[in-house]
Short mmCIF file of C-alpha atoms in Angstrom, two decimals:
data_model
loop_
_atom_site.label_atom_id
_atom_site.label_comp_id
_atom_site.label_asym_id
_atom_site.label_seq_id
_atom_site.Cartn_x
_atom_site.Cartn_y
_atom_site.Cartn_z
CA MET A 59 100.49 61.72 103.32
CA ASN A 60 101.66 58.73 105.31
CA ILE A 61 99.54 55.60 105.92
CA THR A 62 100.61 52.81 108.27
CA ARG A 63 98.91 49.71 109.62
CA ASN A 64 99.21 47.97 112.97
CA ASN A 65 97.71 44.47 113.07
CA VAL A 66 96.14 44.10 116.52
CA ASP A 67 95.51 40.39 115.83
CA ALA A 68 94.57 38.19 112.88
CA LEU A 69 91.12 39.79 112.61
CA ASN A 70 91.61 43.41 113.68
CA ALA A 71 93.92 46.21 112.58
CA ILE A 72 94.40 49.93 113.14
CA VAL A 73 95.27 52.07 110.11
CA THR A 74 96.83 55.45 110.87
CA VAL A 75 96.61 58.21 108.26
CA GLU A 76 98.86 61.24 108.74
CA VAL A 77 97.77 64.31 106.79
CA ALA A 78 100.25 67.20 106.43
CA LYS A 79 99.38 70.79 105.48
CA ASN A 80 100.87 70.46 102.01
CA ASP A 81 98.48 67.51 101.32
CA TYR A 82 95.39 69.72 101.50
CA ALA A 83 96.43 73.39 101.49
CA GLU A 84 96.37 73.96 97.73
CA LYS A 85 92.91 72.41 97.34
CA VAL A 86 91.49 74.44 100.25
CA ILE A 87 92.89 77.69 98.78
CA LYS A 88 91.32 76.88 95.37
CA VAL A 89 87.89 76.17 96.89
CA LEU A 90 88.05 79.36 98.99
CA ALA A 91 88.95 81.33 95.85
CA ASP A 92 85.91 79.88 94.05
CA TYR A 93 83.73 80.86 97.03
CA ARG A 94 85.16 84.40 96.90
CA LYS A 95 84.23 84.76 93.21
CA ASN A 96 80.59 83.90 93.85
CA ALA A 97 80.06 85.08 97.45
CA ALA A 98 77.19 87.53 97.96
CA ILE A 99 77.91 89.37 101.20
CA LYS A 100 76.19 92.60 102.11
CA GLY A 101 78.43 95.64 101.65
CA PHE A 102 80.66 94.04 99.00
CA ARG A 103 80.32 93.70 95.24
CA LYS A 104 80.39 90.14 93.91
CA GLY A 105 84.01 88.98 93.67
CA THR A 106 85.42 91.73 95.90
CA VAL A 107 84.85 90.15 99.31
CA PRO A 108 88.17 90.12 101.22
CA MET A 109 89.72 86.66 101.38
CA SER A 110 90.13 87.07 105.15
CA LEU A 111 86.35 87.33 105.51
CA ILE A 112 85.79 84.28 103.29
CA GLN A 113 88.39 82.40 105.33
CA LYS A 114 86.72 83.38 108.60
CA GLN A 115 83.22 82.45 107.40
CA TYR A 116 83.88 79.28 105.38
CA GLY A 117 87.48 78.22 106.08
CA LYS A 118 86.86 75.64 108.81
CA ALA A 119 83.99 73.92 106.97
CA ILE A 120 85.96 73.73 103.73
CA LEU A 121 89.02 72.42 105.56
CA LEU A 122 86.97 69.65 107.15
CA GLU A 123 85.36 68.74 103.83
CA GLU A 124 88.59 68.64 101.83
CA VAL A 125 90.53 66.70 104.46
CA ASN A 126 87.67 64.20 104.66
CA LYS A 127 87.68 63.72 100.87
CA LEU A 128 91.44 63.28 100.95
CA LEU A 129 91.13 60.72 103.75
CA GLN A 130 88.48 58.62 101.99
CA ASP A 131 90.24 58.61 98.61
CA ASN A 132 93.65 57.68 99.99
CA LEU A 133 92.31 55.14 102.48
CA ASN A 134 90.36 53.35 99.74
CA ARG A 135 93.41 53.34 97.47
CA TYR A 136 95.51 51.95 100.33
CA LEU A 137 93.06 49.10 101.00
CA VAL A 138 93.06 48.14 97.32
CA ALA A 139 96.85 48.41 96.96
CA GLU A 140 97.42 46.31 100.08
CA LYS A 141 94.80 43.76 98.94
CA LEU A 142 93.15 43.89 102.36
CA ASP A 143 89.98 41.80 102.58
CA ILE A 144 87.92 43.72 105.11
CA LEU A 145 84.46 43.17 106.61
CA GLY A 146 82.13 46.14 106.86
CA ASN A 147 83.80 49.55 106.44
CA PRO A 148 86.71 51.25 108.23
CA LEU A 149 85.54 52.80 111.49
CA PRO A 150 87.14 56.11 112.50
CA LYS A 151 88.38 56.10 116.09
CA VAL A 152 86.76 58.99 117.90
CA THR A 153 89.18 61.39 119.58
CA GLU A 154 87.40 63.67 122.04
CA ASP A 155 90.05 66.41 122.08
CA PHE A 156 90.83 66.42 118.34
CA ASN A 157 92.33 69.82 117.42
CA TRP A 158 91.49 71.22 113.97
CA ASP A 159 93.53 74.39 114.66
CA VAL A 160 96.86 72.65 114.06
CA GLU A 161 98.18 72.20 110.53
CA ASP A 162 99.06 68.49 110.52
CA TYR A 163 96.55 65.79 111.50
CA LYS A 164 96.58 62.15 112.50
CA PHE A 165 93.52 59.92 112.01
CA GLU A 166 93.04 56.31 113.10
CA PHE A 167 90.64 53.77 111.61
CA GLU A 168 89.64 50.37 112.95
CA LEU A 169 89.48 47.54 110.40
CA GLY A 170 87.74 44.19 110.69
CA LEU A 171 89.72 41.67 108.63
CA ALA A 172 88.20 38.66 106.88
CA PRO A 173 89.43 35.40 108.40
CA GLU A 174 91.61 32.90 106.58
CA PHE A 175 90.16 29.41 106.39
CA THR A 176 89.78 26.38 104.14
CA VAL A 177 86.60 24.72 102.86
CA ASP A 178 86.65 20.93 102.56
CA LEU A 179 83.82 19.99 100.20
CA ALA A 180 84.82 16.32 100.28
CA ALA A 181 84.67 16.04 104.08
CA LYS A 182 82.66 13.24 105.64
CA ASN A 183 79.04 14.18 106.37
CA ASP A 184 75.56 12.71 106.71
CA LEU A 185 74.03 14.53 103.74
CA VAL A 186 71.44 12.90 101.50
CA GLN A 187 70.74 13.73 97.87
CA TYR A 188 67.12 12.80 97.27
CA LYS A 189 65.79 11.37 94.02
CA ILE A 190 62.03 11.76 94.08
CA VAL A 191 60.05 9.20 92.08
CA ALA A 192 56.43 9.44 91.05
CA ASN A 193 55.14 6.09 92.30
CA ASP A 194 52.04 4.22 91.11
CA LYS A 195 49.89 5.66 93.89
CA MET A 196 50.81 9.21 92.91
CA LEU A 197 50.15 8.50 89.22
CA ASN A 198 46.78 6.88 89.92
CA ASP A 199 45.82 9.74 92.25
CA GLN A 200 46.79 12.28 89.59
CA VAL A 201 44.74 10.49 86.92
CA ALA A 202 41.78 10.47 89.30
CA ARG A 203 42.27 14.21 89.94
CA ILE A 204 42.31 14.89 86.19
CA GLN A 205 39.07 12.93 85.77
CA LYS A 206 37.48 14.96 88.57
CA GLN A 207 38.85 18.28 87.30
CA TYR A 208 37.61 17.76 83.74
CA GLY A 209 34.40 16.00 84.71
CA LYS A 210 31.07 17.59 85.54
CA LEU A 211 30.25 19.08 88.95
CA ILE A 212 26.91 18.21 90.45
CA ALA A 213 25.53 20.17 93.42
CA LYS A 214 24.27 17.88 96.19
CA ASP A 215 22.22 18.37 99.32
CA THR A 216 23.52 15.24 101.07
CA VAL A 217 27.07 13.90 101.32
CA GLU A 218 27.78 10.63 99.51
CA GLU A 219 30.98 8.68 98.94
CA GLY A 220 33.30 10.38 96.43
CA ASN A 221 31.85 13.84 97.10
CA ASP A 222 33.79 16.96 98.05
CA VAL A 223 32.60 19.06 100.97
CA SER A 224 33.28 22.74 101.56
CA GLY A 225 32.82 24.53 104.84
CA PHE A 226 34.39 26.24 107.84
CA PHE A 227 36.78 24.73 110.38
CA THR A 228 36.37 26.60 113.67
CA ASN A 229 37.77 26.52 117.18
CA GLU A 230 37.12 29.64 119.20
CA GLU A 231 39.86 29.07 121.79
CA LYS A 232 42.60 28.76 119.13
CA GLY A 233 41.12 31.47 116.91
CA ILE A 234 40.57 29.03 114.05
CA ASN A 235 38.01 30.07 111.43
CA ASN A 236 38.96 28.94 107.94
CA ARG A 237 36.94 27.88 104.91
CA THR A 238 38.30 24.98 102.91
CA THR A 239 37.26 22.25 100.52
CA LEU A 240 37.92 18.60 101.38
CA SER A 241 37.82 15.37 99.49
CA LEU A 242 36.65 12.66 101.90
CA ASP A 243 39.51 10.36 100.91
CA THR A 244 42.06 12.79 102.36
CA PHE A 245 41.24 11.80 105.95
CA ALA A 246 43.64 9.33 107.56
CA ASP A 247 40.83 7.32 109.15
CA LYS A 248 37.98 5.88 107.08
CA LYS A 249 35.70 6.27 110.11
CA THR A 250 36.17 10.04 109.85
CA ALA A 251 35.16 10.01 106.18
CA LYS A 252 32.10 7.88 107.02
CA SER A 253 31.03 10.40 109.66
CA PHE A 254 30.31 12.83 106.80
CA ILE A 255 28.15 10.38 104.81
CA GLY A 256 24.49 11.35 105.00
CA LYS A 257 25.23 14.85 106.37
CA LYS A 258 23.49 17.81 104.72
CA VAL A 259 24.40 21.41 103.95
CA GLY A 260 24.29 23.29 107.28
CA ASP A 261 25.18 20.24 109.39
CA VAL A 262 28.12 20.44 111.79
CA VAL A 263 30.70 17.65 112.20
CA THR A 264 33.00 17.63 115.26
CA LEU A 265 36.50 16.30 114.60
CA LYS A 266 39.68 15.70 116.59
CA THR A 267 42.77 17.23 115.00
CA LYS A 268 45.14 14.51 116.24
CA GLY A 269 45.62 11.98 113.44
CA LEU A 270 43.05 13.68 111.21
CA PHE A 271 45.39 13.46 108.19
CA ASP A 272 48.44 11.37 107.35
CA ASP A 273 50.45 14.59 107.05
CA ASP A 274 50.31 17.34 109.67
CA HIS A 275 51.04 19.86 106.93
CA LYS A 276 47.64 19.13 105.43
CA LEU A 277 46.17 20.01 108.83
CA MET A 278 48.24 23.21 108.81
CA ASP A 279 46.72 24.17 105.44
CA VAL A 280 43.06 23.44 106.21
CA LEU A 281 43.15 25.15 109.62
CA ALA A 282 45.32 28.05 108.34
CA ILE A 283 47.73 27.83 111.29
CA GLY A 284 51.51 28.07 111.51
CA HIS A 285 54.07 25.28 111.32
CA ASP A 286 55.03 25.72 114.98
CA ASP A 287 51.39 25.42 116.10
CA VAL A 288 50.39 22.30 114.18
CA HIS A 289 52.72 19.63 115.59
CA GLY A 290 51.16 17.77 118.47
CA LEU A 291 47.91 19.76 118.13
CA ASP A 292 45.20 17.77 119.88
CA ILE A 293 41.96 19.74 120.02
CA GLU A 294 38.39 19.44 118.80
CA VAL A 295 37.31 21.50 115.79
CA THR A 296 33.91 21.84 114.21
CA PHE A 297 33.34 21.68 110.46
CA THR A 298 30.18 23.41 109.25
CA ILE A 299 29.19 22.13 105.80
CA ASP A 300 28.10 24.88 103.40
CA GLU A 301 28.47 23.09 100.06
CA VAL A 302 28.48 19.50 98.78
CA VAL A 303 29.69 18.67 95.29
CA GLY A 304 29.55 15.37 93.43
CA HIS A 305 31.58 14.52 90.36
CA GLU A 306 30.72 12.87 87.08
CA LEU A 307 34.22 11.73 86.13
CA ALA A 308 35.63 12.59 82.71
CA THR A 309 36.20 9.66 80.36
CA LEU A 310 39.84 8.84 79.68
CA ASP A 311 39.56 9.17 75.90
CA GLN A 312 41.41 10.86 73.04
CA GLU A 313 39.34 14.03 73.38
CA LEU A 314 40.56 14.47 76.98
CA PHE A 315 44.17 13.58 76.07
CA ASP A 316 44.17 16.18 73.28
CA LYS A 317 42.71 18.79 75.60
CA LEU A 318 45.48 18.16 78.11
CA PHE A 319 48.54 17.84 75.85
CA GLY A 320 47.60 18.75 72.28
CA PRO A 321 46.59 16.55 69.32
CA LYS A 322 47.93 12.97 69.44
CA VAL A 323 50.73 13.73 71.94
CA VAL A 324 49.19 11.14 74.27
CA THR A 325 47.03 8.32 72.91
CA SER A 326 46.50 5.92 75.84
CA VAL A 327 46.19 5.80 79.63
CA ALA A 328 49.67 4.26 79.80
CA GLU A 329 51.09 7.20 77.83
CA LEU A 330 49.12 9.61 80.04
CA LYS A 331 50.76 8.15 83.16
CA ALA A 332 54.19 8.24 81.51
CA LYS A 333 53.69 11.92 80.65
CA ILE A 334 52.51 12.74 84.18
CA LYS A 335 55.53 10.87 85.59
CA GLU A 336 57.96 12.74 83.32
CA ASP A 337 56.52 16.18 84.13
CA ALA A 338 56.24 15.46 87.86
CA GLU A 339 59.77 14.13 88.23
CA GLN A 340 61.16 17.12 86.34
CA GLN A 341 59.54 19.40 88.95
CA PHE A 342 60.65 17.08 91.75
CA THR A 343 64.26 17.37 90.58
CA GLN A 344 64.14 21.14 91.10
CA GLN A 345 62.77 20.70 94.62
CA ALA A 346 65.30 18.00 95.50
CA ASP A 347 68.13 20.16 94.12
CA GLN A 348 67.01 23.12 96.23
CA LYS A 349 66.92 20.97 99.37
CA PHE A 350 70.39 19.59 98.59
CA LEU A 351 71.73 23.11 98.08
CA ASN A 352 70.17 24.22 101.39
CA ASP A 353 71.48 21.15 103.23
CA VAL A 354 75.02 21.61 101.91
CA THR A 355 74.88 25.29 102.86
CA GLU A 356 73.85 24.47 106.44
CA SER A 357 76.48 21.74 106.66
CA LEU A 358 79.27 24.04 105.47
CA ILE A 359 78.25 26.73 107.96
CA ALA A 360 78.29 24.16 110.77
CA THR A 361 81.58 22.45 109.84
CA THR A 362 83.74 25.26 108.40
CA LYS A 363 85.26 26.75 111.53
CA PHE A 364 86.67 30.28 111.68
CA ASP A 365 86.48 33.30 113.94
CA LEU A 366 84.98 36.65 113.02
CA PRO A 367 85.92 40.12 114.32
CA ALA A 368 82.67 40.09 116.28
CA SER A 369 83.32 43.16 118.46
CA PHE A 370 84.26 45.25 115.42
CA LEU A 371 81.23 44.07 113.43
CA LYS A 372 78.81 44.87 116.26
CA LYS A 373 80.32 48.34 116.54
CA TRP A 374 80.09 48.79 112.77
CA ILE A 375 76.43 47.62 112.71
CA GLN A 376 75.62 50.38 115.23
CA THR A 377 76.59 53.06 112.70
CA ALA A 378 76.01 51.36 109.32
CA GLY A 379 72.29 52.05 108.89
CA GLU A 380 70.35 55.27 108.40
CA ASN A 381 69.47 55.31 112.09
CA PRO A 382 72.14 54.53 114.71
CA MET A 383 71.52 51.44 116.84
CA SER A 384 72.10 50.85 120.51
CA ALA A 385 74.71 48.29 121.54
CA GLU A 386 71.89 45.86 122.44
CA GLU A 387 70.17 46.30 119.05
CA ALA A 388 73.48 45.81 117.23
CA GLU A 389 74.15 42.64 119.25
CA ALA A 390 70.74 41.24 118.25
CA GLU A 391 71.26 42.18 114.60
CA TYR A 392 74.70 40.56 114.57
CA ASN A 393 73.35 37.33 116.06
CA LYS A 394 70.58 37.29 113.45
CA SER A 395 72.91 37.87 110.49
CA GLU A 396 76.02 35.95 111.59
CA ASN A 397 75.25 32.73 109.71
CA GLY A 398 74.46 34.69 106.56
CA LEU A 399 77.81 36.46 106.80
CA ARG A 400 79.60 33.17 107.42
CA TYR A 401 78.05 31.64 104.30
CA GLN A 402 78.92 34.70 102.21
CA LEU A 403 82.56 34.18 103.18
CA ILE A 404 82.37 30.42 102.58
CA GLU A 405 80.68 30.94 99.21
CA GLY A 406 83.31 33.48 98.19
CA LYS A 407 86.07 31.05 99.17
CA VAL A 408 84.47 28.19 97.23
CA MET A 409 84.05 30.41 94.17
CA ALA A 410 87.69 31.53 94.34
CA ASP A 411 89.06 28.02 94.98
CA ASN A 412 87.10 26.57 92.05
CA ASN A 413 87.35 29.56 89.70
CA LEU A 414 83.56 29.95 89.45
CA GLN A 415 82.83 32.96 87.28
CA ILE A 416 79.94 34.20 85.17
CA THR A 417 80.58 35.41 81.64
CA PHE A 418 78.33 37.90 79.89
CA GLU A 419 77.40 35.27 77.28
CA GLU A 420 76.41 32.77 80.01
CA LEU A 421 74.17 35.35 81.64
CA LYS A 422 72.66 36.28 78.28
CA ASP A 423 71.95 32.62 77.37
CA TYR A 424 70.44 31.95 80.81
CA THR A 425 68.20 35.02 80.51
CA SER A 426 67.12 33.92 77.04
CA ASN A 427 66.10 30.47 78.34
CA VAL A 428 64.16 32.00 81.24
CA ILE A 429 62.26 34.26 78.84
CA LYS A 430 61.44 31.38 76.47
CA LYS A 431 60.02 29.35 79.37
CA GLN A 432 57.92 32.30 80.51
CA MET A 433 56.61 32.87 76.97
CA ALA A 434 55.75 29.17 76.67
CA GLN A 435 53.63 29.43 79.83
CA PHE A 436 51.56 32.07 78.04
CA GLY A 437 51.15 29.97 74.89
CA GLN A 438 54.00 31.43 72.84
CA MET A 439 55.72 28.15 72.04
CA ASN A 440 57.92 29.27 69.13
CA PRO A 441 58.91 32.93 69.56
CA THR A 442 61.32 34.40 67.03
CA ASP A 443 64.94 34.87 68.05
CA GLU A 444 64.52 38.58 67.35
CA ASP A 445 61.63 38.86 69.82
CA VAL A 446 63.51 36.95 72.52
CA GLN A 447 66.73 38.93 72.10
CA GLY A 448 64.77 42.20 72.22
CA ILE A 449 63.38 41.22 75.64
CA VAL A 450 66.83 40.01 76.76
CA ALA A 451 68.32 43.42 75.89
CA ARG A 452 65.66 45.21 77.96
CA VAL A 453 66.16 42.86 80.93
CA MET A 454 69.95 43.20 80.79
CA ALA A 455 69.60 47.00 80.90
CA ASN A 456 68.04 46.70 84.37
CA GLN A 457 70.83 46.39 86.96
CA ASP A 458 68.51 44.88 89.60
CA GLU A 459 67.44 42.17 87.15
CA VAL A 460 71.06 41.51 86.14
CA LYS A 461 71.97 41.08 89.83
CA ARG A 462 69.04 38.72 90.44
CA LEU A 463 69.76 36.60 87.36
CA SER A 464 73.49 36.52 88.14
CA GLU A 465 72.70 35.12 91.59
CA GLN A 466 70.56 32.41 89.97
CA VAL A 467 73.33 31.47 87.53
CA MET A 468 75.90 31.31 90.34
CA SER A 469 73.50 29.26 92.45
CA GLU A 470 73.29 26.72 89.61
CA LYS A 471 77.08 26.64 89.34
CA MET A 472 77.40 26.09 93.09
CA LEU A 473 74.78 23.31 92.97
CA ASN A 474 76.62 21.52 90.15
CA LEU A 475 79.91 21.88 92.03
CA PHE A 476 78.35 20.47 95.21
CA LYS A 477 76.87 17.54 93.29
CA ASP A 478 80.31 16.80 91.90
CA LYS A 479 82.45 17.29 95.01
CA VAL A 480 80.30 16.94 98.15
CA LYS A 481 80.02 13.37 99.38
CA ALA A 482 76.36 12.47 99.90
CA LYS A 483 74.36 9.28 99.73
CA THR A 484 71.59 9.11 97.13
CA LYS A 485 68.17 8.01 98.29
CA GLU A 486 65.06 7.31 96.22
CA VAL A 487 61.86 8.44 97.93
CA SER A 488 58.26 9.13 97.13
CA TYR A 489 57.12 12.72 97.11
CA ASP A 490 55.28 12.23 100.40
CA ASP A 491 58.46 10.93 102.06
CA PHE A 492 60.43 13.82 100.57
CA ILE A 493 58.03 16.30 102.19
CA LYS A 494 58.56 14.53 105.52
CA ALA A 495 62.32 14.81 105.00
CA MET A 496 61.93 18.52 104.29
CA TYR A 497 60.41 18.97 107.72
CA GLY A 498 62.78 16.62 109.52
CA GLU A 499 60.23 13.85 109.95
CA LEU A 500 61.94 11.19 107.83
CA LYS A 501 65.06 9.41 109.02
CA HIS A 502 67.92 9.00 106.57
#
């Protein structure tokens, strides 16, 4: 068997595989002989069917099958031996007048080659790494929420200051009909909050959506509408009150502190705020890290320039799935997945350049920590090492879980690498400003 390659350009190649009779003949004869031993053909005892009849009935199908196996095995070995980094899979070139009646065959395969490029993590950019701080307003608001949550609820007929109101936001034209609960201090305008004072269960309040809240995403939540629909929304909605609840606030005493954090962990309001700040900023760090990872990803896709074998990939997409696609469907699918493919290549390059690898012990330790956190959420604060390792063993036996956890470990490694090597300015912000930055509403 002879395999040769012709590089059409830097991103496309044609591999030609020449198969001679002596490459497949012996295997075909063996398979035909096995068929003859077991063939049940009327008029012949088992094992006595003439080989000529077996050849006539099964020869062509077996030939096709064995040559195809030979092709796949040798082509795969060739790609590995030549260290060819291909995209998709080799595509056989269709020959309309291919003749299976000859003894020697020639097959051609199109290859899409991965591009060569460099990734400059230290390049100049306008990226921001956010440090989210829990400011005094957030801490005071959280303390107030705790007092409300652990206080007593009192059903009311009439709305008074400090009450919560539940009811339905409706607007027939926009198809809005959503029940929600509101604290009156969430409105941006105090006049709006005052318009509820004195209202009773069953009363209807008409509100304008524009400027109703400081954050449009609050409006998105209470109206149950999409992100694209909420910006600039300027309509009237009605709010029909169906429940009014007052609050007798919980006292900030040791009994409440112990209920929240365990005996004597927190002993004063100052310690309560410090604990809230610590817990909140730990969660904020995860959110800020995820945004930084996303921002770096988008930046690398935008600034790392390389060409792809687009025509080949579109052709490959047409045949890659269970159901063949039209050229138009493949074009749409390619456009949708192009950035994902680009980042896969960039990520692979970054991993190779920086020798990012995952060891079995790293994966095992990471899985163990994940399990301990999950157990802690269900009250198991001090599980035995034996219990944890037993669960780890079961998780690691599931290939889908191993793949998912491996991706998480690599994501952490990439994040740490980006923090170390990607130039970005650090900016301290409140959580509210961070949310605005998430949606592109806060300038750097």
